[in-house]
């Protein structure tokens, strides 16, 4: 983080910086144990060290927990914490996760909560399916003639 970048949290500790850096390099959500394996050479030895760092990074809005995968992702919008409700689109085939905010969904959830007298403390929306890349790959396989795959037609 450059000194000119305004932050709303204290400076990160060494462990928090290491965990955030490792998580930012991941292609897909990572578990605390995966992060620990990547960071053992940096001196992290116990899962509690990673979990403590993750807890603070979540508190600062720099990391999100992907509940259904029991894993974590670096926030795609670390300097835009006004985005409110975060929605995750999770590809069940390749594990890629897209993060986006949707104010309409947020308004609907808040409206329902108000109408029902429900005091919502947190909301996570996770969509599971197939990403565009995996969907396109599957469609290409279907359209490829059997002969083009090197297999003789019956």
JSON list of C-alpha atoms in Angstrom, two decimals:
[
{"chain": "A", "resi": 1, "resn": "UNK", "atom": "CA", "xyz": [0.00, 0.00, 0.00]},
{"chain": "A", "resi": 2, "resn": "UNK", "atom": "CA", "xyz": [1.46, 3.34, -0.97]},
{"chain": "A", "resi": 3, "resn": "UNK", "atom": "CA", "xyz": [1.77, 6.06, 1.69]},
{"chain": "A", "resi": 4, "resn": "UNK", "atom": "CA", "xyz": [-0.57, 8.27, -0.38]},
{"chain": "A", "resi": 5, "resn": "UNK", "atom": "CA", "xyz": [-3.37, 5.72, -0.18]},
{"chain": "A", "resi": 6, "resn": "UNK", "atom": "CA", "xyz": [-5.79, 6.64, 2.61]},
{"chain": "A", "resi": 7, "resn": "UNK", "atom": "CA", "xyz": [-6.60, 3.78, 4.94]},
{"chain": "A", "resi": 8, "resn": "UNK", "atom": "CA", "xyz": [-9.23, 3.42, 7.62]},
{"chain": "A", "resi": 9, "resn": "UNK", "atom": "CA", "xyz": [-7.33, 0.81, 9.59]},
{"chain": "A", "resi": 10, "resn": "UNK", "atom": "CA", "xyz": [-4.07, 0.76, 11.50]},
{"chain": "A", "resi": 11, "resn": "UNK", "atom": "CA", "xyz": [-0.89, -0.38, 9.82]},
{"chain": "A", "resi": 12, "resn": "UNK", "atom": "CA", "xyz": [-0.90, -4.09, 9.20]},
{"chain": "A", "resi": 13, "resn": "UNK", "atom": "CA", "xyz": [1.26, -6.33, 11.33]},
{"chain": "A", "resi": 14, "resn": "UNK", "atom": "CA", "xyz": [3.90, -8.50, 9.67]},
{"chain": "A", "resi": 15, "resn": "UNK", "atom": "CA", "xyz": [1.65, -11.57, 9.85]},
{"chain": "A", "resi": 16, "resn": "UNK", "atom": "CA", "xyz": [-1.34, -9.67, 8.47]},
{"chain": "A", "resi": 17, "resn": "UNK", "atom": "CA", "xyz": [0.77, -8.38, 5.57]},
{"chain": "A", "resi": 18, "resn": "UNK", "atom": "CA", "xyz": [2.12, -11.85, 4.82]},
{"chain": "A", "resi": 19, "resn": "UNK", "atom": "CA", "xyz": [-1.34, -13.43, 4.90]},
{"chain": "A", "resi": 20, "resn": "UNK", "atom": "CA", "xyz": [-2.87, -10.68, 2.74]},
{"chain": "A", "resi": 21, "resn": "UNK", "atom": "CA", "xyz": [-0.01, -10.96, 0.25]},
{"chain": "A", "resi": 22, "resn": "UNK", "atom": "CA", "xyz": [-0.33, -14.74, 0.02]},
{"chain": "A", "resi": 23, "resn": "UNK", "atom": "CA", "xyz": [-4.09, -14.53, -0.36]},
{"chain": "A", "resi": 24, "resn": "UNK", "atom": "CA", "xyz": [-3.78, -11.87, -3.07]},
{"chain": "A", "resi": 25, "resn": "UNK", "atom": "CA", "xyz": [-1.56, -14.20, -5.10]},
{"chain": "A", "resi": 26, "resn": "UNK", "atom": "CA", "xyz": [-4.05, -17.08, -4.94]},
{"chain": "A", "resi": 27, "resn": "UNK", "atom": "CA", "xyz": [-6.04, -17.85, -8.10]},
{"chain": "A", "resi": 28, "resn": "UNK", "atom": "CA", "xyz": [-9.01, -19.11, -6.08]},
{"chain": "A", "resi": 29, "resn": "UNK", "atom": "CA", "xyz": [-10.19, -18.99, -2.46]},
{"chain": "A", "resi": 30, "resn": "UNK", "atom": "CA", "xyz": [-7.69, -20.43, 0.00]},
{"chain": "A", "resi": 31, "resn": "UNK", "atom": "CA", "xyz": [-8.11, -22.10, 3.36]},
{"chain": "A", "resi": 32, "resn": "UNK", "atom": "CA", "xyz": [-6.14, -20.99, 6.37]},
{"chain": "A", "resi": 33, "resn": "UNK", "atom": "CA", "xyz": [-4.15, -24.23, 6.16]},
{"chain": "A", "resi": 34, "resn": "UNK", "atom": "CA", "xyz": [-3.25, -23.57, 2.52]},
{"chain": "A", "resi": 35, "resn": "UNK", "atom": "CA", "xyz": [-2.06, -20.10, 3.49]},
{"chain": "A", "resi": 36, "resn": "UNK", "atom": "CA", "xyz": [-0.08, -21.55, 6.39]},
{"chain": "A", "resi": 37, "resn": "UNK", "atom": "CA", "xyz": [1.65, -24.00, 4.04]},
{"chain": "A", "resi": 38, "resn": "UNK", "atom": "CA", "xyz": [2.66, -21.09, 1.77]},
{"chain": "A", "resi": 39, "resn": "UNK", "atom": "CA", "xyz": [3.90, -19.00, 4.69]},
{"chain": "A", "resi": 40, "resn": "UNK", "atom": "CA", "xyz": [5.86, -21.48, 6.77]},
{"chain": "A", "resi": 41, "resn": "UNK", "atom": "CA", "xyz": [9.11, -20.32, 5.16]},
{"chain": "A", "resi": 42, "resn": "UNK", "atom": "CA", "xyz": [8.23, -16.81, 6.40]},
{"chain": "A", "resi": 43, "resn": "UNK", "atom": "CA", "xyz": [8.05, -18.02, 9.98]},
{"chain": "A", "resi": 44, "resn": "UNK", "atom": "CA", "xyz": [4.36, -18.72, 10.47]},
{"chain": "A", "resi": 45, "resn": "UNK", "atom": "CA", "xyz": [4.07, -22.04, 12.25]},
{"chain": "A", "resi": 46, "resn": "UNK", "atom": "CA", "xyz": [0.60, -22.38, 13.74]},
{"chain": "A", "resi": 47, "resn": "UNK", "atom": "CA", "xyz": [-2.90, -22.13, 12.26]},
{"chain": "A", "resi": 48, "resn": "UNK", "atom": "CA", "xyz": [-3.83, -19.68, 15.04]},
{"chain": "A", "resi": 49, "resn": "UNK", "atom": "CA", "xyz": [-1.34, -17.16, 13.60]},
{"chain": "A", "resi": 50, "resn": "UNK", "atom": "CA", "xyz": [-3.09, -17.29, 10.23]},
{"chain": "A", "resi": 51, "resn": "UNK", "atom": "CA", "xyz": [-6.60, -17.22, 11.74]},
{"chain": "A", "resi": 52, "resn": "UNK", "atom": "CA", "xyz": [-5.75, -14.19, 13.91]},
{"chain": "A", "resi": 53, "resn": "UNK", "atom": "CA", "xyz": [-4.40, -12.35, 10.88]},
{"chain": "A", "resi": 54, "resn": "UNK", "atom": "CA", "xyz": [-7.45, -13.31, 8.80]},
{"chain": "A", "resi": 55, "resn": "UNK", "atom": "CA", "xyz": [-9.84, -12.13, 11.54]},
{"chain": "A", "resi": 56, "resn": "UNK", "atom": "CA", "xyz": [-8.23, -8.67, 11.55]},
{"chain": "A", "resi": 57, "resn": "UNK", "atom": "CA", "xyz": [-8.07, -8.51, 7.74]},
{"chain": "A", "resi": 58, "resn": "UNK", "atom": "CA", "xyz": [-11.79, -9.33, 7.61]},
{"chain": "A", "resi": 59, "resn": "UNK", "atom": "CA", "xyz": [-12.45, -6.64, 10.24]},
{"chain": "A", "resi": 60, "resn": "UNK", "atom": "CA", "xyz": [-10.51, -4.12, 8.08]},
{"chain": "A", "resi": 61, "resn": "UNK", "atom": "CA", "xyz": [-12.53, -5.14, 5.00]},
{"chain": "A", "resi": 62, "resn": "UNK", "atom": "CA", "xyz": [-9.48, -6.43, 3.13]},
{"chain": "A", "resi": 63, "resn": "UNK", "atom": "CA", "xyz": [-10.52, -10.10, 3.13]},
{"chain": "A", "resi": 64, "resn": "UNK", "atom": "CA", "xyz": [-13.81, -11.96, 2.85]},
{"chain": "A", "resi": 65, "resn": "UNK", "atom": "CA", "xyz": [-14.73, -15.42, 4.05]},
{"chain": "A", "resi": 66, "resn": "UNK", "atom": "CA", "xyz": [-16.40, -17.62, 1.45]},
{"chain": "A", "resi": 67, "resn": "UNK", "atom": "CA", "xyz": [-18.65, -19.55, 3.80]},
{"chain": "A", "resi": 68, "resn": "UNK", "atom": "CA", "xyz": [-19.65, -22.47, 1.58]},
{"chain": "A", "resi": 69, "resn": "UNK", "atom": "CA", "xyz": [-16.02, -23.19, 0.70]},
{"chain": "A", "resi": 70, "resn": "UNK", "atom": "CA", "xyz": [-14.64, -22.60, 4.21]},
{"chain": "A", "resi": 71, "resn": "UNK", "atom": "CA", "xyz": [-12.00, -20.39, 2.63]},
{"chain": "A", "resi": 72, "resn": "UNK", "atom": "CA", "xyz": [-10.95, -16.79, 2.15]},
{"chain": "A", "resi": 73, "resn": "UNK", "atom": "CA", "xyz": [-10.43, -14.30, -0.69]},
{"chain": "A", "resi": 74, "resn": "UNK", "atom": "CA", "xyz": [-8.76, -10.91, -0.82]},
{"chain": "A", "resi": 75, "resn": "UNK", "atom": "CA", "xyz": [-11.35, -8.17, -1.27]},
{"chain": "A", "resi": 76, "resn": "UNK", "atom": "CA", "xyz": [-11.71, -7.10, -4.91]},
{"chain": "A", "resi": 77, "resn": "UNK", "atom": "CA", "xyz": [-12.61, -3.58, -3.73]},
{"chain": "A", "resi": 78, "resn": "UNK", "atom": "CA", "xyz": [-10.29, -2.95, -0.75]},
{"chain": "A", "resi": 79, "resn": "UNK", "atom": "CA", "xyz": [-10.62, 0.83, -0.95]},
{"chain": "A", "resi": 80, "resn": "UNK", "atom": "CA", "xyz": [-14.38, 0.91, -1.56]},
{"chain": "A", "resi": 81, "resn": "UNK", "atom": "CA", "xyz": [-15.98, -0.23, 1.65]},
{"chain": "A", "resi": 82, "resn": "UNK", "atom": "CA", "xyz": [-19.18, 1.60, 0.88]},
{"chain": "A", "resi": 83, "resn": "UNK", "atom": "CA", "xyz": [-20.12, -1.26, -1.44]},
{"chain": "A", "resi": 84, "resn": "UNK", "atom": "CA", "xyz": [-22.26, -2.82, 1.30]},
{"chain": "A", "resi": 85, "resn": "UNK", "atom": "CA", "xyz": [-23.50, -6.31, 0.63]},
{"chain": "A", "resi": 86, "resn": "UNK", "atom": "CA", "xyz": [-20.96, -8.44, -1.21]},
{"chain": "A", "resi": 87, "resn": "UNK", "atom": "CA", "xyz": [-22.08, -11.17, -3.57]},
{"chain": "A", "resi": 88, "resn": "UNK", "atom": "CA", "xyz": [-19.80, -14.03, -4.65]},
{"chain": "A", "resi": 89, "resn": "UNK", "atom": "CA", "xyz": [-20.25, -15.95, -7.92]},
{"chain": "A", "resi": 90, "resn": "UNK", "atom": "CA", "xyz": [-18.41, -19.24, -7.38]},
{"chain": "A", "resi": 91, "resn": "UNK", "atom": "CA", "xyz": [-17.54, -21.60, -10.22]},
{"chain": "A", "resi": 92, "resn": "UNK", "atom": "CA", "xyz": [-18.05, -25.15, -9.05]},
{"chain": "A", "resi": 93, "resn": "UNK", "atom": "CA", "xyz": [-15.82, -26.45, -11.83]},
{"chain": "A", "resi": 94, "resn": "UNK", "atom": "CA", "xyz": [-12.62, -24.35, -11.62]},
{"chain": "A", "resi": 95, "resn": "UNK", "atom": "CA", "xyz": [-13.10, -22.68, -8.22]},
{"chain": "A", "resi": 96, "resn": "UNK", "atom": "CA", "xyz": [-12.85, -19.12, -9.56]},
{"chain": "A", "resi": 97, "resn": "UNK", "atom": "CA", "xyz": [-14.70, -16.54, -7.46]},
{"chain": "A", "resi": 98, "resn": "UNK", "atom": "CA", "xyz": [-15.97, -13.19, -8.71]},
{"chain": "A", "resi": 99, "resn": "UNK", "atom": "CA", "xyz": [-16.94, -10.59, -6.13]},
{"chain": "A", "resi": 100, "resn": "UNK", "atom": "CA", "xyz": [-19.46, -7.89, -6.85]},
{"chain": "A", "resi": 101, "resn": "UNK", "atom": "CA", "xyz": [-21.82, -5.57, -5.03]},
{"chain": "A", "resi": 102, "resn": "UNK", "atom": "CA", "xyz": [-25.49, -5.25, -5.85]},
{"chain": "A", "resi": 103, "resn": "UNK", "atom": "CA", "xyz": [-27.42, -2.45, -4.20]},
{"chain": "A", "resi": 104, "resn": "UNK", "atom": "CA", "xyz": [-30.79, -3.85, -5.38]},
{"chain": "A", "resi": 105, "resn": "UNK", "atom": "CA", "xyz": [-30.20, -7.14, -3.55]},
{"chain": "A", "resi": 106, "resn": "UNK", "atom": "CA", "xyz": [-29.04, -5.24, -0.50]},
{"chain": "A", "resi": 107, "resn": "UNK", "atom": "CA", "xyz": [-32.17, -3.06, -0.52]},
{"chain": "A", "resi": 108, "resn": "UNK", "atom": "CA", "xyz": [-34.41, -6.12, -0.86]},
{"chain": "A", "resi": 109, "resn": "UNK", "atom": "CA", "xyz": [-32.73, -7.89, 2.07]},
{"chain": "A", "resi": 110, "resn": "UNK", "atom": "CA", "xyz": [-32.91, -4.79, 4.24]},
{"chain": "A", "resi": 111, "resn": "UNK", "atom": "CA", "xyz": [-36.55, -4.24, 3.26]},
{"chain": "A", "resi": 112, "resn": "UNK", "atom": "CA", "xyz": [-37.48, -7.82, 4.10]},
{"chain": "A", "resi": 113, "resn": "UNK", "atom": "CA", "xyz": [-35.63, -7.57, 7.42]},
{"chain": "A", "resi": 114, "resn": "UNK", "atom": "CA", "xyz": [-37.46, -4.37, 8.30]},
{"chain": "A", "resi": 115, "resn": "UNK", "atom": "CA", "xyz": [-40.86, -5.78, 7.26]},
{"chain": "A", "resi": 116, "resn": "UNK", "atom": "CA", "xyz": [-40.33, -8.95, 9.29]},
{"chain": "A", "resi": 117, "resn": "UNK", "atom": "CA", "xyz": [-38.77, -7.24, 12.31]},
{"chain": "A", "resi": 118, "resn": "UNK", "atom": "CA", "xyz": [-35.60, -9.23, 11.75]},
{"chain": "A", "resi": 119, "resn": "UNK", "atom": "CA", "xyz": [-32.39, -7.59, 12.91]},
{"chain": "A", "resi": 120, "resn": "UNK", "atom": "CA", "xyz": [-29.84, -8.62, 10.30]},
{"chain": "A", "resi": 121, "resn": "UNK", "atom": "CA", "xyz": [-26.27, -8.52, 11.59]},
{"chain": "A", "resi": 122, "resn": "UNK", "atom": "CA", "xyz": [-24.60, -9.89, 8.47]},
{"chain": "A", "resi": 123, "resn": "UNK", "atom": "CA", "xyz": [-25.50, -11.21, 5.04]},
{"chain": "A", "resi": 124, "resn": "UNK", "atom": "CA", "xyz": [-23.52, -13.23, 2.57]},
{"chain": "A", "resi": 125, "resn": "UNK", "atom": "CA", "xyz": [-24.80, -14.13, -0.86]},
{"chain": "A", "resi": 126, "resn": "UNK", "atom": "CA", "xyz": [-22.96, -16.90, -2.67]},
{"chain": "A", "resi": 127, "resn": "UNK", "atom": "CA", "xyz": [-24.01, -18.01, -6.14]},
{"chain": "A", "resi": 128, "resn": "UNK", "atom": "CA", "xyz": [-22.76, -21.42, -7.29]},
{"chain": "A", "resi": 129, "resn": "UNK", "atom": "CA", "xyz": [-22.59, -22.48, -10.90]},
{"chain": "A", "resi": 130, "resn": "UNK", "atom": "CA", "xyz": [-20.24, -22.44, -13.87]},
{"chain": "A", "resi": 131, "resn": "UNK", "atom": "CA", "xyz": [-18.18, -19.40, -14.87]},
{"chain": "A", "resi": 132, "resn": "UNK", "atom": "CA", "xyz": [-18.17, -18.08, -18.44]},
{"chain": "A", "resi": 133, "resn": "UNK", "atom": "CA", "xyz": [-14.80, -19.66, -19.21]},
{"chain": "A", "resi": 134, "resn": "UNK", "atom": "CA", "xyz": [-15.85, -23.13, -18.03]},
{"chain": "A", "resi": 135, "resn": "UNK", "atom": "CA", "xyz": [-19.24, -22.76, -19.72]},
{"chain": "A", "resi": 136, "resn": "UNK", "atom": "CA", "xyz": [-17.55, -21.77, -23.00]},
{"chain": "A", "resi": 137, "resn": "UNK", "atom": "CA", "xyz": [-15.16, -24.72, -22.69]},
{"chain": "A", "resi": 138, "resn": "UNK", "atom": "CA", "xyz": [-18.03, -27.13, -22.15]},
{"chain": "A", "resi": 139, "resn": "UNK", "atom": "CA", "xyz": [-19.95, -25.64, -25.09]},
{"chain": "A", "resi": 140, "resn": "UNK", "atom": "CA", "xyz": [-16.88, -25.96, -27.33]},
{"chain": "A", "resi": 141, "resn": "UNK", "atom": "CA", "xyz": [-16.53, -29.64, -26.38]},
{"chain": "A", "resi": 142, "resn": "UNK", "atom": "CA", "xyz": [-20.17, -30.29, -27.29]},
{"chain": "A", "resi": 143, "resn": "UNK", "atom": "CA", "xyz": [-19.81, -28.52, -30.66]},
{"chain": "A", "resi": 144, "resn": "UNK", "atom": "CA", "xyz": [-16.55, -30.27, -31.60]},
{"chain": "A", "resi": 145, "resn": "UNK", "atom": "CA", "xyz": [-17.28, -33.13, -34.01]},
{"chain": "A", "resi": 146, "resn": "UNK", "atom": "CA", "xyz": [-16.19, -36.57, -32.83]},
{"chain": "A", "resi": 147, "resn": "UNK", "atom": "CA", "xyz": [-13.85, -36.87, -35.84]},
{"chain": "A", "resi": 148, "resn": "UNK", "atom": "CA", "xyz": [-12.03, -33.66, -34.81]},
{"chain": "A", "resi": 149, "resn": "UNK", "atom": "CA", "xyz": [-11.22, -35.26, -31.46]},
{"chain": "A", "resi": 150, "resn": "UNK", "atom": "CA", "xyz": [-9.33, -38.08, -33.22]},
{"chain": "A", "resi": 151, "resn": "UNK", "atom": "CA", "xyz": [-12.06, -40.65, -32.64]},
{"chain": "A", "resi": 152, "resn": "UNK", "atom": "CA", "xyz": [-13.72, -42.47, -35.49]},
{"chain": "A", "resi": 153, "resn": "UNK", "atom": "CA", "xyz": [-17.46, -42.10, -35.72]},
{"chain": "A", "resi": 154, "resn": "UNK", "atom": "CA", "xyz": [-19.41, -45.36, -35.23]}
]
